[in-house]
């Protein structure tokens, strides 16, 4: 078993007691300590800004041309916080409970409770930064609902919440850059961690413009590099999103936890053909007002507008009356897949369901007509007023849908289908967000997260900012207090030499394969294996086949890959080859993890383990643990377990009916 270092005492008091007793670093000593931050999304930017503000010497790295291009910018719908502004029964405990239940009882109680505790502080912090959250007519911050909850606790900025939050964190980061507390390295990619005497002491980074390898020392290294959804090739992630930083740490000894826990988002624009390299998310917030349905008749070719109400199956409302269209993402995704597999899908591919705003437009229109005293408003006037309300709430999302599909969602229902979105797996971390390598931390989506086997919507932004603004400033001090006598290691040290040589040798090996197949072709083939056999549904036979297929693909990759260009220049194909090589290895581990976990929980749905009604069937007696995998060489991993002990919440079969 591995130690999560969870503080003793009552759950409600753990974080407060920890903060009251952890070691501190005085301001003069902070100026002597160097911290490296990899990634500048919400977790990385907030961590770098916070640590710079505290006085540490920070180096921040991103592979984009600006920190503002981090993938956090793509988040749409909102961020959760237990403010209870709606007076609808929300509380810290309710947010904690919903998150534990939503993750199907596969997350760590202490971490999740801390997340719920600090959630309210995040909103205050962001409002102070000027984040333009939506507000009610009287000026109060507005809230809406997300899946897996029965309260309204999600704060939002139209359908671009991630962008606005990232700009807030970016401004805080750039202030520290201007003050000289943070040095920013854009267009740099971390390709290895340097470990000296068992502690993380720096990184090897590649300048993506010149191709030059660089060495950087740090008393601690923070990995805030996001998730690995692009292992499936088609996902809602930006094309550059990758697992490389986390995977290099894994191969240096950091355990990788729950890799098979990946989230399928139910509300995405369906695949339109083999030409696509990315899928587009339609925010879960649309399920606040949009109703999801399919025709009751199989293979119905009529237009949606020609199908009368009594011939529509609002299957989420039918199956889950208590939560309706706002069931958690894993539940909604499997339900959509089941309807399409049974022949009720819509569109030319039959791999889609409708998300319909017709009823919401009428409802809002009547409310507006009532406000204006128009008791005799015509249907056309009601629809026009209703469209204006919907446009104010979701306008940019509707515009995006129309640009991509050519259809006006104000007039016809959207067509949606599940797609790979978030990854709950990642580097194993303890209560302090430290990996099992001292001095190496992981924040945000890059760690195995607080979300268990399924993330509730609007909690990724919450976790990223909680980790960066309110957790790591305390926990890293607890470690660095013992490092104030450690002088900066010269980058000529043998460990830096060795790490740089290993990176250089790998790059040269990739370039010298001189095969015939492109990086993209290998990535596509890997993605198809992963989606077909380790996607929304898995089974033992398929996973065993996938492992063999991925091992074969790996041999082919290292013998027939073609990379144009040269090493000492800007070479995006070389960058991608490095990343895809890591994805191939990760894909194998994901399948092994999924094969080992003989149960269904959250987003991990093993077809052999389901209830009579087709819901996920957990096996708490044998699998109530975090699966932390250690790398022991090519295709060889050792499983270590962290038991999950629930002191406050009693695990039960999830029920959203």
XYZ file of C-alpha atoms in Angstrom:
657
model
C 0.000 0.000 0.000
C 1.100 3.580 -0.572
C 0.699 6.459 1.872
C -1.526 9.396 0.914
C -0.396 11.371 3.997
C -3.969 12.249 4.909
C -4.038 14.256 8.172
C -5.725 12.690 11.172
C -8.804 14.129 12.842
C -12.343 14.949 11.751
C -12.882 15.377 8.031
C -14.165 18.942 8.506
C -10.998 19.921 10.368
C -8.247 18.206 8.371
C -7.365 21.090 6.047
C -7.604 23.749 8.756
C -5.411 21.693 11.087
C -2.936 21.012 8.270
C -2.575 24.714 7.492
C -2.100 25.464 11.165
C 0.736 22.977 11.605
C 2.568 22.775 8.261
C 6.078 24.205 8.000
C 6.555 27.717 6.681
C 9.313 29.415 4.700
C 10.119 32.976 5.693
C 10.110 35.671 2.969
C 13.898 36.037 2.845
C 14.344 32.312 2.305
C 11.648 32.143 -0.363
C 13.785 34.398 -2.535
C 16.512 31.721 -2.491
C 14.251 28.892 -3.629
C 13.520 28.105 -7.273
C 10.326 26.431 -8.474
C 9.607 25.133 -11.976
C 6.005 25.104 -13.239
C 5.142 23.088 -16.349
C 1.974 24.287 -18.063
C 0.142 27.608 -17.852
C -3.506 26.592 -17.840
C -5.657 27.328 -14.830
C -3.618 25.118 -12.486
C -0.207 26.214 -13.788
C -0.935 29.928 -14.193
C -2.574 30.195 -10.766
C 0.260 28.254 -9.118
C 3.005 30.279 -10.806
C 1.255 33.566 -9.987
C 0.647 32.557 -6.352
C 4.187 31.303 -5.757
C 5.649 34.367 -7.472
C 3.513 36.602 -5.266
C 4.839 34.760 -2.210
C 8.400 35.526 -3.268
C 9.670 32.264 -4.755
C 11.807 32.381 -7.909
C 9.546 30.753 -10.476
C 10.189 29.494 -13.994
C 7.007 28.766 -15.993
C 6.997 26.732 -19.212
C 4.381 26.270 -21.916
C 4.636 24.766 -25.397
C 2.184 27.349 -26.800
C 3.267 30.768 -28.049
C 1.492 32.381 -25.080
C 0.204 31.212 -21.694
C -3.195 32.445 -22.824
C -3.397 29.624 -25.377
C -3.472 26.888 -22.734
C -6.363 24.482 -23.287
C -8.189 25.694 -20.165
C -9.352 28.507 -22.413
C -11.693 26.066 -24.177
C -13.822 25.304 -21.098
C -17.322 26.566 -21.646
C -20.038 26.050 -19.099
C -18.929 27.107 -15.641
C -17.177 26.561 -12.323
C -18.741 25.093 -9.179
C -18.677 26.699 -5.748
C -20.705 26.086 -2.594
C -21.882 29.676 -2.148
C -25.600 28.818 -1.834
C -26.554 32.138 -3.422
C -29.767 30.525 -4.650
C -30.758 29.498 -1.113
C -31.656 26.096 -2.562
C -29.996 23.878 0.029
C -26.387 23.929 -1.140
C -23.483 23.668 1.306
C -19.852 22.572 1.489
C -21.051 19.129 2.512
C -23.524 18.936 -0.395
C -20.809 19.811 -2.929
C -18.498 17.283 -1.274
C -21.201 14.593 -1.340
C -22.228 15.243 -4.961
C -18.587 15.029 -6.072
C -17.938 11.772 -4.215
C -21.165 10.220 -5.508
C -20.619 11.554 -9.032
C -17.175 9.922 -9.060
C -18.828 6.605 -8.138
C -17.001 6.385 -4.785
C -13.530 6.112 -6.289
C -12.077 9.393 -5.015
C -10.287 10.313 -1.795
C -12.598 11.814 0.836
C -10.079 14.222 2.368
C -9.060 15.787 -0.952
C -12.630 16.207 -2.143
C -13.745 17.838 1.099
C -10.841 20.281 0.894
C -11.869 21.080 -2.682
C -15.413 21.841 -1.551
C -14.130 23.975 1.332
C -11.958 26.260 -0.813
C -14.441 26.468 -3.706
C -16.108 29.610 -2.344
C -12.746 31.394 -2.103
C -12.160 30.820 -5.821
C -15.195 32.882 -6.799
C -14.134 35.765 -4.529
C -10.608 35.621 -5.967
C -11.847 35.673 -9.564
C -14.385 38.445 -8.993
C -11.581 40.522 -7.468
C -9.546 39.879 -10.626
C -12.391 41.197 -12.740
C -13.680 37.927 -14.198
C -17.048 38.923 -15.776
C -19.303 36.265 -14.297
C -22.933 36.403 -15.397
C -25.148 38.425 -13.078
C -28.839 38.677 -12.353
C -30.757 41.869 -13.157
C -30.070 43.237 -9.662
C -26.316 42.665 -9.955
C -25.975 39.438 -7.963
C -23.852 36.651 -9.413
C -25.940 34.191 -11.395
C -25.890 30.399 -11.086
C -27.044 27.477 -13.190
C -27.217 23.703 -12.824
C -24.865 21.014 -14.076
C -25.176 17.243 -14.158
C -25.260 15.156 -11.010
C -26.629 17.889 -8.740
C -30.033 19.161 -7.679
C -28.873 22.662 -6.782
C -27.652 25.633 -8.801
C -24.013 26.170 -7.861
C -22.306 26.747 -11.192
C -20.924 30.248 -11.838
C -20.413 31.096 -15.492
C -19.465 33.708 -18.070
C -21.802 32.888 -20.962
C -20.288 29.850 -22.702
C -16.678 30.988 -22.327
C -16.023 30.575 -18.624
C -12.635 28.917 -19.106
C -11.425 31.788 -21.251
C -12.433 34.416 -18.711
C -10.949 32.502 -15.767
C -7.718 31.920 -17.673
C -7.433 35.610 -18.513
C -7.767 36.351 -14.787
C -5.025 33.870 -13.898
C -2.933 35.063 -16.864
C -3.116 38.670 -15.649
C -1.943 37.578 -12.203
C 0.861 35.582 -13.836
C 1.965 38.436 -16.105
C 2.069 40.800 -13.136
C 4.606 38.492 -11.520
C 6.532 38.269 -14.802
C 6.698 42.072 -14.923
C 7.906 42.187 -11.307
C 10.657 39.694 -12.107
C 9.352 36.977 -9.794
C 8.367 34.656 -12.659
C 10.408 33.985 -15.794
C 8.223 32.808 -18.666
C 9.416 30.266 -21.240
C 6.900 29.959 -24.063
C 7.395 27.546 -26.978
C 9.301 25.205 -24.639
C 8.353 21.591 -24.019
C 9.506 19.561 -21.030
C 11.023 16.276 -22.197
C 12.418 14.866 -18.949
C 12.597 15.300 -15.187
C 16.009 15.419 -13.553
C 16.138 13.410 -10.319
C 19.139 13.750 -7.988
C 19.431 11.676 -4.804
C 15.791 10.675 -5.125
C 14.458 14.250 -5.397
C 13.191 16.190 -8.418
C 15.808 18.852 -9.136
C 15.021 20.146 -12.579
C 13.967 19.445 -16.133
C 15.233 19.073 -19.673
C 13.226 21.276 -22.047
C 13.309 21.669 -25.812
C 13.054 25.082 -27.419
C 10.439 24.350 -30.077
C 11.643 27.220 -32.295
C 15.340 26.341 -32.473
C 15.250 22.680 -31.470
C 17.868 23.311 -28.784
C 17.761 21.304 -25.553
C 17.999 23.279 -22.314
C 18.661 22.381 -18.671
C 16.793 24.080 -15.836
C 17.273 23.600 -12.100
C 14.498 23.826 -9.541
C 14.182 22.999 -5.845
C 10.750 21.645 -6.802
C 8.934 20.868 -10.054
C 5.185 21.321 -10.540
C 3.544 19.455 -13.418
C 0.349 21.250 -14.491
C 0.265 19.892 -18.027
C -3.366 18.809 -18.391
C -4.960 15.551 -19.435
C -4.291 12.814 -21.969
C -7.617 12.567 -23.835
C -5.808 12.809 -27.179
C -4.677 9.207 -26.755
C -8.048 8.561 -28.471
C -7.028 10.851 -31.372
C -10.550 12.277 -31.690
C -11.435 14.191 -28.544
C -12.531 17.630 -27.406
C -8.911 18.455 -26.466
C -6.758 20.890 -28.408
C -4.550 19.068 -30.906
C -1.419 19.965 -28.948
C -2.670 18.539 -25.650
C -0.529 15.552 -24.682
C 0.700 13.292 -21.894
C 4.441 13.770 -22.422
C 5.348 15.761 -19.283
C 3.445 13.395 -16.996
C 4.691 10.327 -18.883
C 8.354 11.379 -18.568
C 7.810 11.760 -14.823
C 6.160 8.326 -14.774
C 9.158 6.718 -16.472
C 11.417 8.393 -13.911
C 9.524 6.681 -11.076
C 6.300 8.637 -10.481
C 3.295 6.341 -10.178
C 0.518 6.750 -12.751
C -2.915 6.292 -11.169
C -6.229 5.087 -12.586
C -5.256 5.604 -16.246
C -8.422 3.874 -17.504
C -10.671 6.474 -15.840
C -11.483 8.683 -18.826
C -14.589 10.783 -19.242
C -16.882 10.702 -22.225
C -18.815 13.970 -22.571
C -22.420 13.449 -23.721
C -22.870 16.785 -25.461
C -20.529 17.012 -28.463
C -21.045 17.620 -32.167
C -20.994 14.146 -33.793
C -18.150 12.870 -35.962
C -18.731 13.886 -39.568
C -16.020 11.890 -41.347
C -12.443 10.575 -41.471
C -11.135 14.056 -42.273
C -11.656 15.259 -38.685
C -8.786 15.654 -36.250
C -10.792 17.155 -33.379
C -14.322 17.128 -31.972
C -16.217 20.148 -30.658
C -17.830 20.308 -27.258
C -21.276 21.757 -26.711
C -21.341 22.802 -23.069
C -23.189 20.655 -20.554
C -24.871 23.886 -19.452
C -27.107 23.462 -22.503
C -28.758 20.594 -20.636
C -30.185 23.177 -18.224
C -32.724 24.199 -20.846
C -32.290 21.766 -23.736
C -34.272 18.508 -23.706
C -32.621 15.371 -25.102
C -34.717 12.995 -27.180
C -34.865 10.466 -30.000
C -37.838 9.298 -32.081
C -39.852 6.462 -30.574
C -39.797 4.774 -33.967
C -36.546 3.102 -35.092
C -34.959 4.526 -38.222
C -37.352 7.478 -38.327
C -36.268 9.645 -41.295
C -38.625 12.566 -40.679
C -37.336 16.025 -39.809
C -37.368 16.719 -36.071
C -40.061 19.364 -36.557
C -42.308 16.790 -38.246
C -42.180 14.368 -35.315
C -45.061 15.144 -32.927
C -44.513 15.352 -29.178
C -46.186 12.019 -28.449
C -43.752 10.240 -30.811
C -40.622 11.571 -29.074
C -38.740 9.649 -26.399
C -37.215 11.995 -23.822
C -35.254 9.011 -22.587
C -33.263 10.703 -19.789
C -36.414 12.185 -18.305
C -38.071 8.781 -18.639
C -35.253 6.753 -17.083
C -34.044 9.254 -14.456
C -37.028 11.371 -13.382
C -35.295 12.896 -10.317
C -32.400 14.372 -12.356
C -33.782 14.187 -15.892
C -31.485 15.757 -18.480
C -29.015 16.689 -15.725
C -27.752 13.223 -14.861
C -23.921 12.928 -14.645
C -21.923 12.733 -17.840
C -21.135 9.022 -17.738
C -24.812 8.149 -17.262
C -25.989 10.470 -20.055
C -23.283 9.225 -22.428
C -24.099 5.550 -21.963
C -27.809 6.272 -22.362
C -27.170 8.038 -25.701
C -24.982 5.160 -26.892
C -27.644 2.625 -25.895
C -30.382 4.451 -27.845
C -28.191 4.753 -30.944
C -27.018 1.136 -30.729
C -30.673 0.077 -30.557
C -31.418 1.895 -33.812
C -33.045 5.094 -32.548
C -30.188 7.432 -33.527
C -30.777 10.449 -35.773
C -28.901 12.124 -38.616
C -27.234 10.467 -41.589
C -24.838 8.474 -39.402
C -27.544 7.430 -36.915
C -24.900 8.183 -34.255
C -26.583 11.209 -32.721
C -29.493 12.300 -30.530
C -31.400 15.573 -30.433
C -30.794 18.427 -27.974
C -33.904 20.556 -28.372
C -34.454 24.147 -27.161
C -37.942 24.541 -28.569
C -39.726 24.206 -25.223
C -37.234 26.506 -23.459
C -37.692 29.233 -26.065
C -41.458 29.143 -25.571
C -41.113 29.086 -21.767
C -38.735 32.050 -21.660
C -40.820 33.901 -24.220
C -43.942 33.619 -22.058
C -42.005 34.864 -19.034
C -40.770 37.897 -20.979
C -44.250 38.573 -22.321
C -45.561 38.504 -18.760
C -42.888 40.951 -17.645
C -43.966 43.366 -20.346
C -47.668 42.874 -19.681
C -48.280 41.431 -23.142
C -51.128 39.124 -22.224
C -52.153 38.730 -25.849
C -48.700 38.223 -27.356
C -48.713 36.164 -30.547
C -46.786 32.895 -30.829
C -44.280 34.625 -33.111
C -43.689 37.380 -30.537
C -43.270 34.815 -27.749
C -40.745 32.835 -29.819
C -38.807 36.009 -30.699
C -38.573 37.068 -27.044
C -37.641 33.540 -25.986
C -34.844 33.403 -28.561
C -33.416 36.640 -27.176
C -33.213 35.123 -23.667
C -31.583 31.933 -24.932
C -29.156 33.985 -27.012
C -28.101 35.960 -23.964
C -27.394 32.750 -22.010
C -25.900 30.520 -24.707
C -25.391 32.699 -27.777
C -21.739 31.944 -28.480
C -22.375 28.195 -28.237
C -25.277 28.430 -30.686
C -23.130 30.493 -33.068
C -20.341 27.914 -32.878
C -22.753 25.081 -33.606
C -24.159 26.888 -36.639
C -20.700 27.650 -38.040
C -19.684 23.989 -37.799
C -22.908 22.302 -38.928
C -24.615 24.928 -41.052
C -27.822 24.504 -39.043
C -29.558 27.127 -36.900
C -30.142 25.608 -33.431
C -32.732 28.280 -32.633
C -34.855 26.767 -35.402
C -33.928 23.039 -35.360
C -32.625 20.815 -32.531
C -28.886 20.325 -32.179
C -27.549 16.851 -32.940
C -25.117 15.593 -30.305
C -23.188 12.426 -29.440
C -20.681 11.511 -26.701
C -16.948 12.117 -27.190
C -13.751 11.803 -25.145
C -13.298 14.865 -22.955
C -11.562 14.791 -19.542
C -9.218 12.271 -17.936
C -9.655 11.435 -14.270
C -6.462 9.354 -14.268
C -3.017 10.943 -14.024
C 0.040 11.068 -11.822
C -0.598 9.722 -8.338
C -0.325 12.433 -5.679
C -0.743 12.480 -1.920
C -2.783 14.960 0.134
C -0.076 17.584 -0.484
C -0.305 17.096 -4.290
C 3.180 15.584 -4.236
C 3.949 12.511 -6.325
C 5.913 9.634 -4.850
C 9.063 11.451 -6.049
C 9.914 14.077 -3.398
C 9.862 17.588 -4.830
C 7.733 16.593 -7.828
C 4.143 17.838 -7.628
C 1.204 17.475 -9.981
C -1.784 19.840 -10.138
C -5.078 20.005 -12.009
C -5.988 17.436 -14.641
C -2.413 16.133 -14.757
C -2.869 14.399 -11.393
C -5.296 11.549 -10.754
C -7.689 14.175 -9.489
C -10.415 14.494 -6.929
C -13.115 13.208 -9.234
C -12.899 9.437 -8.864
C -14.141 7.476 -11.865
C -16.243 10.320 -13.283
C -15.963 14.104 -13.143
C -19.064 16.142 -12.523
C -19.367 19.067 -14.904
C -17.906 22.442 -13.860
C -15.505 20.858 -11.376
C -12.343 20.777 -13.537
C -11.975 24.556 -13.375
C -12.706 24.381 -9.658
C -9.961 21.806 -9.065
C -7.354 23.543 -11.234
C -7.759 26.899 -9.476
C -8.104 25.329 -6.020
C -4.823 23.462 -6.510
C -2.964 26.528 -7.792
C -4.367 29.346 -5.677
C -5.216 27.724 -2.361
C -3.530 24.326 -1.899
C -0.003 24.323 -3.338
C 1.102 27.590 -1.626
C 0.740 25.753 1.718
C 1.816 22.238 0.805
C 4.925 23.150 -1.176
C 6.124 25.260 1.755
C 5.916 22.183 3.949
C 8.513 20.569 1.653
C 10.660 23.587 0.783
C 11.115 24.525 4.454
C 13.634 21.672 4.597
C 15.352 22.776 1.378
C 16.483 26.260 2.411
C 20.066 24.989 2.886
C 20.080 23.265 -0.515
C 22.071 25.339 -2.946
C 21.109 25.429 -6.611
C 22.594 22.434 -8.395
C 24.838 23.379 -11.284
C 23.313 22.240 -14.561
C 26.654 20.635 -15.461
C 25.836 17.986 -12.839
C 26.041 14.401 -14.117
C 22.294 13.888 -13.665
C 21.553 16.787 -16.026
C 24.135 15.471 -18.505
C 22.601 12.016 -18.426
C 19.024 13.242 -18.770
C 19.862 15.531 -21.684
C 21.735 12.726 -23.458
C 18.754 10.390 -23.080
C 16.440 13.017 -24.586
C 18.871 13.744 -27.415
C 19.357 10.055 -28.185
C 15.600 9.500 -28.394
C 15.142 12.455 -30.751
C 17.922 11.191 -33.018
C 16.480 7.673 -32.955
C 13.093 9.018 -34.049
C 14.608 11.084 -36.859
C 16.784 8.199 -38.083
C 13.965 5.658 -38.504
C 13.427 6.977 -42.051
C 10.341 4.875 -42.640
C 7.308 5.518 -44.821
C 4.388 6.244 -42.480
C 3.434 9.619 -41.021
C 3.025 10.383 -37.319
C -0.631 11.236 -37.954
C -1.379 7.810 -39.410
C -0.029 6.060 -36.311
C -1.980 8.396 -34.022
C -5.220 7.704 -35.925
C -4.710 3.951 -35.714
C -3.991 4.145 -31.976
C -7.110 6.251 -31.476
C -9.319 3.737 -33.284
C -8.009 0.862 -31.146
C -8.573 2.867 -27.966
C -12.082 4.088 -28.883
C -13.281 0.707 -30.115
C -11.878 -1.387 -27.265
C -11.201 0.967 -24.321
C -13.809 3.658 -24.953
C -17.374 4.066 -23.697
C -17.669 0.321 -23.089
C -14.927 -2.242 -22.481
C -14.766 -6.017 -22.113
C -12.003 -8.477 -21.307
C -11.646 -9.897 -24.828
C -11.504 -6.481 -26.449
C -8.941 -5.185 -23.947
C -6.712 -8.220 -24.419
C -6.890 -7.729 -28.179
C -6.135 -4.028 -27.790
C -2.979 -4.697 -25.747
C -1.605 -6.989 -28.466
C -2.588 -4.538 -31.218
C -0.927 -1.605 -29.438
C 2.282 -3.595 -28.877
C 2.329 -4.410 -32.607
C 1.644 -0.774 -33.474
C 4.522 0.293 -31.241
C 6.976 -1.977 -33.084
C 5.751 -0.638 -36.413
C 6.037 2.962 -35.166
C 9.693 2.520 -34.191
C 10.557 0.813 -37.475
C 8.548 2.615 -40.159
C 7.981 6.194 -38.964
C 8.781 9.084 -41.297
C 9.557 12.546 -39.915
C 10.372 15.320 -42.419
C 12.631 18.254 -41.570
C 15.591 18.367 -39.210
C 16.319 18.392 -35.487
C 17.877 21.844 -35.128
C 14.864 23.799 -36.315
C 11.157 24.288 -35.713
C 9.734 20.843 -36.481
C 6.124 20.210 -35.406
C 6.197 16.678 -36.835
C 9.107 15.771 -34.570
C 7.298 17.300 -31.602
C 4.213 15.238 -32.396
C 6.251 12.047 -32.909
C 7.621 12.438 -29.383
C 4.092 12.825 -28.040
C 2.541 9.978 -30.026
C 5.314 7.612 -28.895
C 4.264 8.386 -25.318
C 0.560 8.001 -26.172
C 1.218 4.511 -27.537
C 2.842 3.426 -24.273
C 0.089 5.086 -22.244
C -2.590 3.359 -24.339
C -1.179 -0.028 -23.399
C -1.213 0.844 -19.692
C -4.781 2.161 -19.947
C -5.949 -1.148 -21.393
C -4.080 -3.106 -18.721
C -5.618 -0.957 -15.991
C -9.103 -1.422 -17.481
C -8.526 -5.180 -17.777
C -7.351 -5.394 -14.166
C -10.391 -3.539 -12.791
C -13.093 -6.225 -12.918
C -15.972 -3.904 -12.137
C -17.814 -0.975 -13.650
C -17.586 2.446 -12.018
C -18.230 5.899 -13.421
C -16.649 6.275 -16.854
C -15.051 2.811 -16.642
C -17.821 0.572 -17.968
C -16.957 -3.105 -18.257
C -19.783 -4.807 -20.134
C -19.447 -7.907 -17.953
C -20.292 -5.895 -14.828
C -23.629 -4.084 -15.009
C -26.941 -4.109 -13.211
C -30.104 -5.536 -14.760
C -30.990 -1.988 -15.816
C -27.637 -1.466 -17.555
C -26.023 0.728 -14.887
C -22.427 0.475 -13.652
C -21.941 -2.307 -11.083
C -19.106 -1.627 -8.630
C -17.217 -4.238 -6.622
C -16.311 -2.380 -3.438
C -15.003 -5.515 -1.715
C -12.190 -5.959 -4.244
C -11.668 -2.661 -6.056
C -12.133 0.184 -3.599
C -8.625 1.459 -4.210
C -6.583 3.826 -6.328
C -4.601 1.786 -8.851
C -1.098 3.321 -8.862
C 1.125 1.799 -11.550
C 4.936 1.888 -11.406
C 6.980 1.620 -14.603
C 9.393 -1.311 -14.629
C 10.549 -1.305 -18.244
C 9.048 -1.842 -21.683
C 5.424 -3.117 -21.415
C 6.043 -3.932 -17.758
C 4.177 -2.244 -14.907
C 3.726 -3.076 -11.246
C 0.421 -2.343 -9.507
C 0.460 -0.645 -6.113
C -2.760 0.134 -4.288
C -3.993 2.982 -2.130
C -7.054 1.873 -0.166
C -9.991 4.282 -0.166
C -11.475 4.539 3.301
C -14.790 6.335 3.644
C -15.271 7.727 7.135
C -18.221 10.048 6.488
C -19.995 8.870 3.339
C -21.336 5.352 2.985
C -20.824 4.063 -0.576
C -24.069 2.911 -2.199
C -25.253 2.007 -5.676
C -25.615 5.320 -7.504
C -29.206 6.230 -8.177
C -30.328 9.279 -10.171
C -33.935 8.163 -10.553
